């Protein structure tokens, strides 16, 4: 005996997708930039050095005295010679007052007066040590520098964006189906 059967046969739907990918392009230009650096403000003040050379003493040692020093020296020497002359005359007067004591006072005085002082020889043109006086004041330098800040200008450029959207197309490759078959539904009819 055959049993009634229902046979179902189905097929699924098949779909296909055609996809166009989206495209995005980004172009970024570099920023426009300018930098300017002003020069620093620089001030320099110089006080020059000063060298003082005093050779008055060296010139005096070489007998190259100034007029005022020479007059002063002559006056001093004249005063000393005047005092020495007074002492000499006083001594000679005392010797002549005592002429009665004997001796030849006039001849001794004449001989003494005829002799000059003994000459001394020395190199007179060489100045003494450290006779030239030096005084030096060094130069002074003052520097003031004021730095200047840089001037920076930046222009930012916006990016260029290009976008192409994607696309999806759907197509049915196979439609779904369902087939139903009935087998042996009526067994009596089949047997007759």
PDB file of C-alpha atoms in Angstrom:
ATOM      1  CA  UNK A   1       0.000   0.000   0.000  1.00  0.00           C
ATOM      2  CA  UNK A   2       1.240   3.330  -0.816  1.00  0.00           C
ATOM      3  CA  UNK A   3       0.942   6.197   1.509  1.00  0.00           C
ATOM      4  CA  UNK A   4      -0.165   9.526   0.291  1.00  0.00           C
ATOM      5  CA  UNK A   5       2.664  12.001   0.149  1.00  0.00           C
ATOM      6  CA  UNK A   6       3.040  15.636  -0.396  1.00  0.00           C
ATOM      7  CA  UNK A   7       6.319  16.567  -2.009  1.00  0.00           C
ATOM      8  CA  UNK A   8       7.527  20.068  -1.670  1.00  0.00           C
ATOM      9  CA  UNK A   9      10.385  21.303  -3.774  1.00  0.00           C
ATOM     10  CA  UNK A  10      11.561  24.849  -3.256  1.00  0.00           C
ATOM     11  CA  UNK A  11      14.334  26.911  -4.659  1.00  0.00           C
ATOM     12  CA  UNK A  12      15.681  30.032  -2.999  1.00  0.00           C
ATOM     13  CA  UNK A  13      15.864  33.355  -4.628  1.00  0.00           C
ATOM     14  CA  UNK A  14      19.289  34.329  -5.823  1.00  0.00           C
ATOM     15  CA  UNK A  15      20.152  37.949  -6.076  1.00  0.00           C
ATOM     16  CA  UNK A  16      23.248  39.625  -7.422  1.00  0.00           C
ATOM     17  CA  UNK A  17      24.756  42.886  -6.243  1.00  0.00           C
ATOM     18  CA  UNK A  18      26.735  45.189  -8.534  1.00  0.00           C
ATOM     19  CA  UNK A  19      28.639  47.523  -6.210  1.00  0.00           C
ATOM     20  CA  UNK A  20      30.505  50.623  -7.328  1.00  0.00           C
ATOM     21  CA  UNK A  21      32.793  51.605  -4.448  1.00  0.00           C
ATOM     22  CA  UNK A  22      32.616  55.244  -3.323  1.00  0.00           C
ATOM     23  CA  UNK A  23      35.684  57.384  -4.130  1.00  0.00           C
ATOM     24  CA  UNK A  24      36.918  60.104  -1.816  1.00  0.00           C
ATOM     25  CA  UNK A  25      39.882  62.314  -2.758  1.00  0.00           C
ATOM     26  CA  UNK A  26      41.446  64.812  -0.345  1.00  0.00           C
ATOM     27  CA  UNK A  27      44.023  67.321  -1.518  1.00  0.00           C
ATOM     28  CA  UNK A  28      45.615  69.491   1.160  1.00  0.00           C
ATOM     29  CA  UNK A  29      47.658  72.454  -0.012  1.00  0.00           C
ATOM     30  CA  UNK A  30      50.532  73.523   2.231  1.00  0.00           C
ATOM     31  CA  UNK A  31      49.875  76.589   4.344  1.00  0.00           C
ATOM     32  CA  UNK A  32      51.146  79.922   3.012  1.00  0.00           C
ATOM     33  CA  UNK A  33      53.691  81.056   5.547  1.00  0.00           C
ATOM     34  CA  UNK A  34      55.958  84.093   5.749  1.00  0.00           C
ATOM     35  CA  UNK A  35      58.458  84.768   8.485  1.00  0.00           C
ATOM     36  CA  UNK A  36      60.215  88.096   8.908  1.00  0.00           C
ATOM     37  CA  UNK A  37      62.904  88.552  11.511  1.00  0.00           C
ATOM     38  CA  UNK A  38      63.631  92.215  12.279  1.00  0.00           C
ATOM     39  CA  UNK A  39      67.193  92.979  13.257  1.00  0.00           C
ATOM     40  CA  UNK A  40      67.995  93.385  16.906  1.00  0.00           C
ATOM     41  CA  UNK A  41      68.460  96.942  18.147  1.00  0.00           C
ATOM     42  CA  UNK A  42      72.090  97.224  19.152  1.00  0.00           C
ATOM     43  CA  UNK A  43      73.596 100.208  20.952  1.00  0.00           C
ATOM     44  CA  UNK A  44      77.309 100.427  21.662  1.00  0.00           C
ATOM     45  CA  UNK A  45      78.796 103.234  23.737  1.00  0.00           C
ATOM     46  CA  UNK A  46      82.556 103.468  23.914  1.00  0.00           C
ATOM     47  CA  UNK A  47      84.482 105.602  26.347  1.00  0.00           C
ATOM     48  CA  UNK A  48      87.952 105.702  24.782  1.00  0.00           C
ATOM     49  CA  UNK A  49      90.997 104.754  26.800  1.00  0.00           C
ATOM     50  CA  UNK A  50      93.255 107.527  28.016  1.00  0.00           C
ATOM     51  CA  UNK A  51      97.050 107.308  28.207  1.00  0.00           C
ATOM     52  CA  UNK A  52      98.859 110.099  29.995  1.00  0.00           C
ATOM     53  CA  UNK A  53     102.654 110.318  29.713  1.00  0.00           C
ATOM     54  CA  UNK A  54     104.394 112.825  31.984  1.00  0.00           C
ATOM     55  CA  UNK A  55     108.061 113.163  31.029  1.00  0.00           C
ATOM     56  CA  UNK A  56     108.699 116.375  32.933  1.00  0.00           C
ATOM     57  CA  UNK A  57     111.062 114.667  35.405  1.00  0.00           C
ATOM     58  CA  UNK A  58     112.967 112.896  32.604  1.00  0.00           C
ATOM     59  CA  UNK A  59     113.433 116.200  30.744  1.00  0.00           C
ATOM     60  CA  UNK A  60     114.636 117.852  33.959  1.00  0.00           C
ATOM     61  CA  UNK A  61     117.140 115.018  34.438  1.00  0.00           C
ATOM     62  CA  UNK A  62     118.491 115.755  30.945  1.00  0.00           C
ATOM     63  CA  UNK A  63     118.668 119.500  31.766  1.00  0.00           C
ATOM     64  CA  UNK A  64     115.783 120.296  29.428  1.00  0.00           C
ATOM     65  CA  UNK A  65     113.774 122.103  32.077  1.00  0.00           C
ATOM     66  CA  UNK A  66     110.825 124.341  31.400  1.00  0.00           C
ATOM     67  CA  UNK A  67     111.353 128.093  31.753  1.00  0.00           C
ATOM     68  CA  UNK A  68     109.554 128.294  35.087  1.00  0.00           C
ATOM     69  CA  UNK A  69     111.571 125.381  36.532  1.00  0.00           C
ATOM     70  CA  UNK A  70     114.815 126.861  35.212  1.00  0.00           C
ATOM     71  CA  UNK A  71     114.036 130.288  36.776  1.00  0.00           C
ATOM     72  CA  UNK A  72     113.078 128.579  40.037  1.00  0.00           C
ATOM     73  CA  UNK A  73     116.332 126.572  39.981  1.00  0.00           C
ATOM     74  CA  UNK A  74     118.420 129.660  39.249  1.00  0.00           C
ATOM     75  CA  UNK A  75     116.731 131.572  42.060  1.00  0.00           C
ATOM     76  CA  UNK A  76     117.380 128.714  44.491  1.00  0.00           C
ATOM     77  CA  UNK A  77     120.987 128.400  43.344  1.00  0.00           C
ATOM     78  CA  UNK A  78     121.470 132.180  43.606  1.00  0.00           C
ATOM     79  CA  UNK A  79     120.129 132.158  47.149  1.00  0.00           C
ATOM     80  CA  UNK A  80     122.450 129.266  48.104  1.00  0.00           C
ATOM     81  CA  UNK A  81     125.428 131.032  46.466  1.00  0.00           C
ATOM     82  CA  UNK A  82     124.573 134.269  48.253  1.00  0.00           C
ATOM     83  CA  UNK A  83     124.497 132.452  51.640  1.00  0.00           C
ATOM     84  CA  UNK A  84     127.759 130.670  50.803  1.00  0.00           C
ATOM     85  CA  UNK A  85     129.328 133.995  49.714  1.00  0.00           C
ATOM     86  CA  UNK A  86     128.288 135.651  52.988  1.00  0.00           C
ATOM     87  CA  UNK A  87     129.766 132.782  55.003  1.00  0.00           C
ATOM     88  CA  UNK A  88     132.990 132.899  52.961  1.00  0.00           C
ATOM     89  CA  UNK A  89     133.380 136.654  53.391  1.00  0.00           C
ATOM     90  CA  UNK A  90     132.668 136.410  57.096  1.00  0.00           C
ATOM     91  CA  UNK A  91     135.309 133.690  57.442  1.00  0.00           C
ATOM     92  CA  UNK A  92     137.826 135.682  55.382  1.00  0.00           C
ATOM     93  CA  UNK A  93     137.135 138.819  57.475  1.00  0.00           C
ATOM     94  CA  UNK A  94     137.781 136.848  60.638  1.00  0.00           C
ATOM     95  CA  UNK A  95     141.064 135.540  59.164  1.00  0.00           C
ATOM     96  CA  UNK A  96     142.165 139.093  58.249  1.00  0.00           C
ATOM     97  CA  UNK A  97     141.320 140.385  61.751  1.00  0.00           C
ATOM     98  CA  UNK A  98     143.694 137.877  63.185  1.00  0.00           C
ATOM     99  CA  UNK A  99     146.527 138.669  60.794  1.00  0.00           C
ATOM    100  CA  UNK A 100     148.672 139.668  63.706  1.00  0.00           C
ATOM    101  CA  UNK A 101     148.769 136.051  64.814  1.00  0.00           C
ATOM    102  CA  UNK A 102     150.976 135.243  61.891  1.00  0.00           C
ATOM    103  CA  UNK A 103     150.472 133.277  58.782  1.00  0.00           C
ATOM    104  CA  UNK A 104     149.970 134.603  55.372  1.00  0.00           C
ATOM    105  CA  UNK A 105     146.186 135.071  55.337  1.00  0.00           C
ATOM    106  CA  UNK A 106     146.029 137.137  52.119  1.00  0.00           C
ATOM    107  CA  UNK A 107     148.035 134.583  50.087  1.00  0.00           C
ATOM    108  CA  UNK A 108     146.007 131.651  51.449  1.00  0.00           C
ATOM    109  CA  UNK A 109     142.745 133.412  50.611  1.00  0.00           C
ATOM    110  CA  UNK A 110     143.981 134.318  47.123  1.00  0.00           C
ATOM    111  CA  UNK A 111     144.928 130.703  46.439  1.00  0.00           C
ATOM    112  CA  UNK A 112     141.588 129.403  47.767  1.00  0.00           C
ATOM    113  CA  UNK A 113     139.579 131.959  45.715  1.00  0.00           C
ATOM    114  CA  UNK A 114     141.432 131.118  42.502  1.00  0.00           C
ATOM    115  CA  UNK A 115     140.434 127.458  42.632  1.00  0.00           C
ATOM    116  CA  UNK A 116     136.989 126.524  41.361  1.00  0.00           C
ATOM    117  CA  UNK A 117     135.024 123.553  42.594  1.00  0.00           C
ATOM    118  CA  UNK A 118     136.227 120.182  41.419  1.00  0.00           C
ATOM    119  CA  UNK A 119     134.390 119.103  38.291  1.00  0.00           C
ATOM    120  CA  UNK A 120     132.298 115.942  38.447  1.00  0.00           C
ATOM    121  CA  UNK A 121     131.763 114.026  35.243  1.00  0.00           C
ATOM    122  CA  UNK A 122     128.683 111.962  34.762  1.00  0.00           C
ATOM    123  CA  UNK A 123     126.432 111.112  31.865  1.00  0.00           C
ATOM    124  CA  UNK A 124     123.951 113.896  32.361  1.00  0.00           C
ATOM    125  CA  UNK A 125     121.695 113.070  29.456  1.00  0.00           C
ATOM    126  CA  UNK A 126     120.418 109.768  30.884  1.00  0.00           C
ATOM    127  CA  UNK A 127     117.185 110.268  32.844  1.00  0.00           C
ATOM    128  CA  UNK A 128     116.767 108.519  36.159  1.00  0.00           C
ATOM    129  CA  UNK A 129     114.757 105.343  36.562  1.00  0.00           C
ATOM    130  CA  UNK A 130     110.965 105.727  36.532  1.00  0.00           C
ATOM    131  CA  UNK A 131     111.289 109.401  35.660  1.00  0.00           C
ATOM    132  CA  UNK A 132     108.630 109.001  32.949  1.00  0.00           C
ATOM    133  CA  UNK A 133     105.255 108.744  34.631  1.00  0.00           C
ATOM    134  CA  UNK A 134     102.587 106.687  32.842  1.00  0.00           C
ATOM    135  CA  UNK A 135      98.897 106.683  33.685  1.00  0.00           C
ATOM    136  CA  UNK A 136      96.440 104.580  31.694  1.00  0.00           C
ATOM    137  CA  UNK A 137      92.695 104.487  32.036  1.00  0.00           C
ATOM    138  CA  UNK A 138      91.302 101.593  29.967  1.00  0.00           C
ATOM    139  CA  UNK A 139      88.463 102.057  27.530  1.00  0.00           C
ATOM    140  CA  UNK A 140      84.959 101.117  28.593  1.00  0.00           C
ATOM    141  CA  UNK A 141      82.473  99.521  26.242  1.00  0.00           C
ATOM    142  CA  UNK A 142      78.771  99.314  27.058  1.00  0.00           C
ATOM    143  CA  UNK A 143      76.626  97.156  24.801  1.00  0.00           C
ATOM    144  CA  UNK A 144      72.839  97.041  24.923  1.00  0.00           C
ATOM    145  CA  UNK A 145      71.003  94.627  22.650  1.00  0.00           C
ATOM    146  CA  UNK A 146      67.201  94.478  22.362  1.00  0.00           C
ATOM    147  CA  UNK A 147      66.055  91.414  20.420  1.00  0.00           C
ATOM    148  CA  UNK A 148      63.035  91.783  18.143  1.00  0.00           C
ATOM    149  CA  UNK A 149      60.332  89.135  17.931  1.00  0.00           C
ATOM    150  CA  UNK A 150      59.808  87.507  14.548  1.00  0.00           C
ATOM    151  CA  UNK A 151      56.735  88.462  12.506  1.00  0.00           C
ATOM    152  CA  UNK A 152      55.011  85.254  11.418  1.00  0.00           C
ATOM    153  CA  UNK A 153      52.033  85.265   9.039  1.00  0.00           C
ATOM    154  CA  UNK A 154      50.292  81.970   8.315  1.00  0.00           C
ATOM    155  CA  UNK A 155      47.379  81.488   5.915  1.00  0.00           C
ATOM    156  CA  UNK A 156      45.798  78.056   6.312  1.00  0.00           C
ATOM    157  CA  UNK A 157      44.427  76.612   3.053  1.00  0.00           C
ATOM    158  CA  UNK A 158      41.260  74.555   3.241  1.00  0.00           C
ATOM    159  CA  UNK A 159      41.484  71.033   1.894  1.00  0.00           C
ATOM    160  CA  UNK A 160      39.924  70.230  -1.516  1.00  0.00           C
ATOM    161  CA  UNK A 161      37.512  67.352  -1.075  1.00  0.00           C
ATOM    162  CA  UNK A 162      36.115  65.344  -3.994  1.00  0.00           C
ATOM    163  CA  UNK A 163      33.580  62.641  -3.197  1.00  0.00           C
ATOM    164  CA  UNK A 164      31.942  60.288  -5.662  1.00  0.00           C
ATOM    165  CA  UNK A 165      29.246  58.296  -3.880  1.00  0.00           C
ATOM    166  CA  UNK A 166      29.078  54.566  -4.379  1.00  0.00           C
ATOM    167  CA  UNK A 167      26.204  52.743  -6.069  1.00  0.00           C
ATOM    168  CA  UNK A 168      24.623  49.366  -5.449  1.00  0.00           C
ATOM    169  CA  UNK A 169      22.472  47.705  -8.111  1.00  0.00           C
ATOM    170  CA  UNK A 170      20.454  44.676  -7.093  1.00  0.00           C
ATOM    171  CA  UNK A 171      19.350  42.124  -9.682  1.00  0.00           C
ATOM    172  CA  UNK A 172      17.442  38.883  -9.278  1.00  0.00           C
ATOM    173  CA  UNK A 173      19.452  36.049 -10.698  1.00  0.00           C
ATOM    174  CA  UNK A 174      16.914  33.385  -9.787  1.00  0.00           C
ATOM    175  CA  UNK A 175      13.464  33.803  -8.444  1.00  0.00           C
ATOM    176  CA  UNK A 176      12.284  31.709  -5.591  1.00  0.00           C
ATOM    177  CA  UNK A 177       9.892  28.928  -6.334  1.00  0.00           C
ATOM    178  CA  UNK A 178       7.867  26.307  -4.558  1.00  0.00           C
ATOM    179  CA  UNK A 179       6.605  23.216  -6.321  1.00  0.00           C
ATOM    180  CA  UNK A 180       4.056  21.069  -4.530  1.00  0.00           C
ATOM    181  CA  UNK A 181       3.321  17.546  -5.696  1.00  0.00           C
ATOM    182  CA  UNK A 182       0.759  15.243  -4.195  1.00  0.00           C
ATOM    183  CA  UNK A 183       1.488  11.587  -4.510  1.00  0.00           C
ATOM    184  CA  UNK A 184      -0.893   8.732  -3.652  1.00  0.00           C
ATOM    185  CA  UNK A 185      -3.630  10.923  -2.445  1.00  0.00           C
ATOM    186  CA  UNK A 186      -6.319   8.688  -3.632  1.00  0.00           C
ATOM    187  CA  UNK A 187      -5.119   5.141  -3.301  1.00  0.00           C
ATOM    188  CA  UNK A 188      -8.485   3.612  -4.154  1.00  0.00           C
ATOM    189  CA  UNK A 189      -8.558   5.176  -7.492  1.00  0.00           C
ATOM    190  CA  UNK A 190      -5.128   4.031  -8.286  1.00  0.00           C
ATOM    191  CA  UNK A 191      -5.882   0.386  -7.495  1.00  0.00           C
ATOM    192  CA  UNK A 192      -8.965   0.150  -9.735  1.00  0.00           C
TER     193      UNK A 192
END
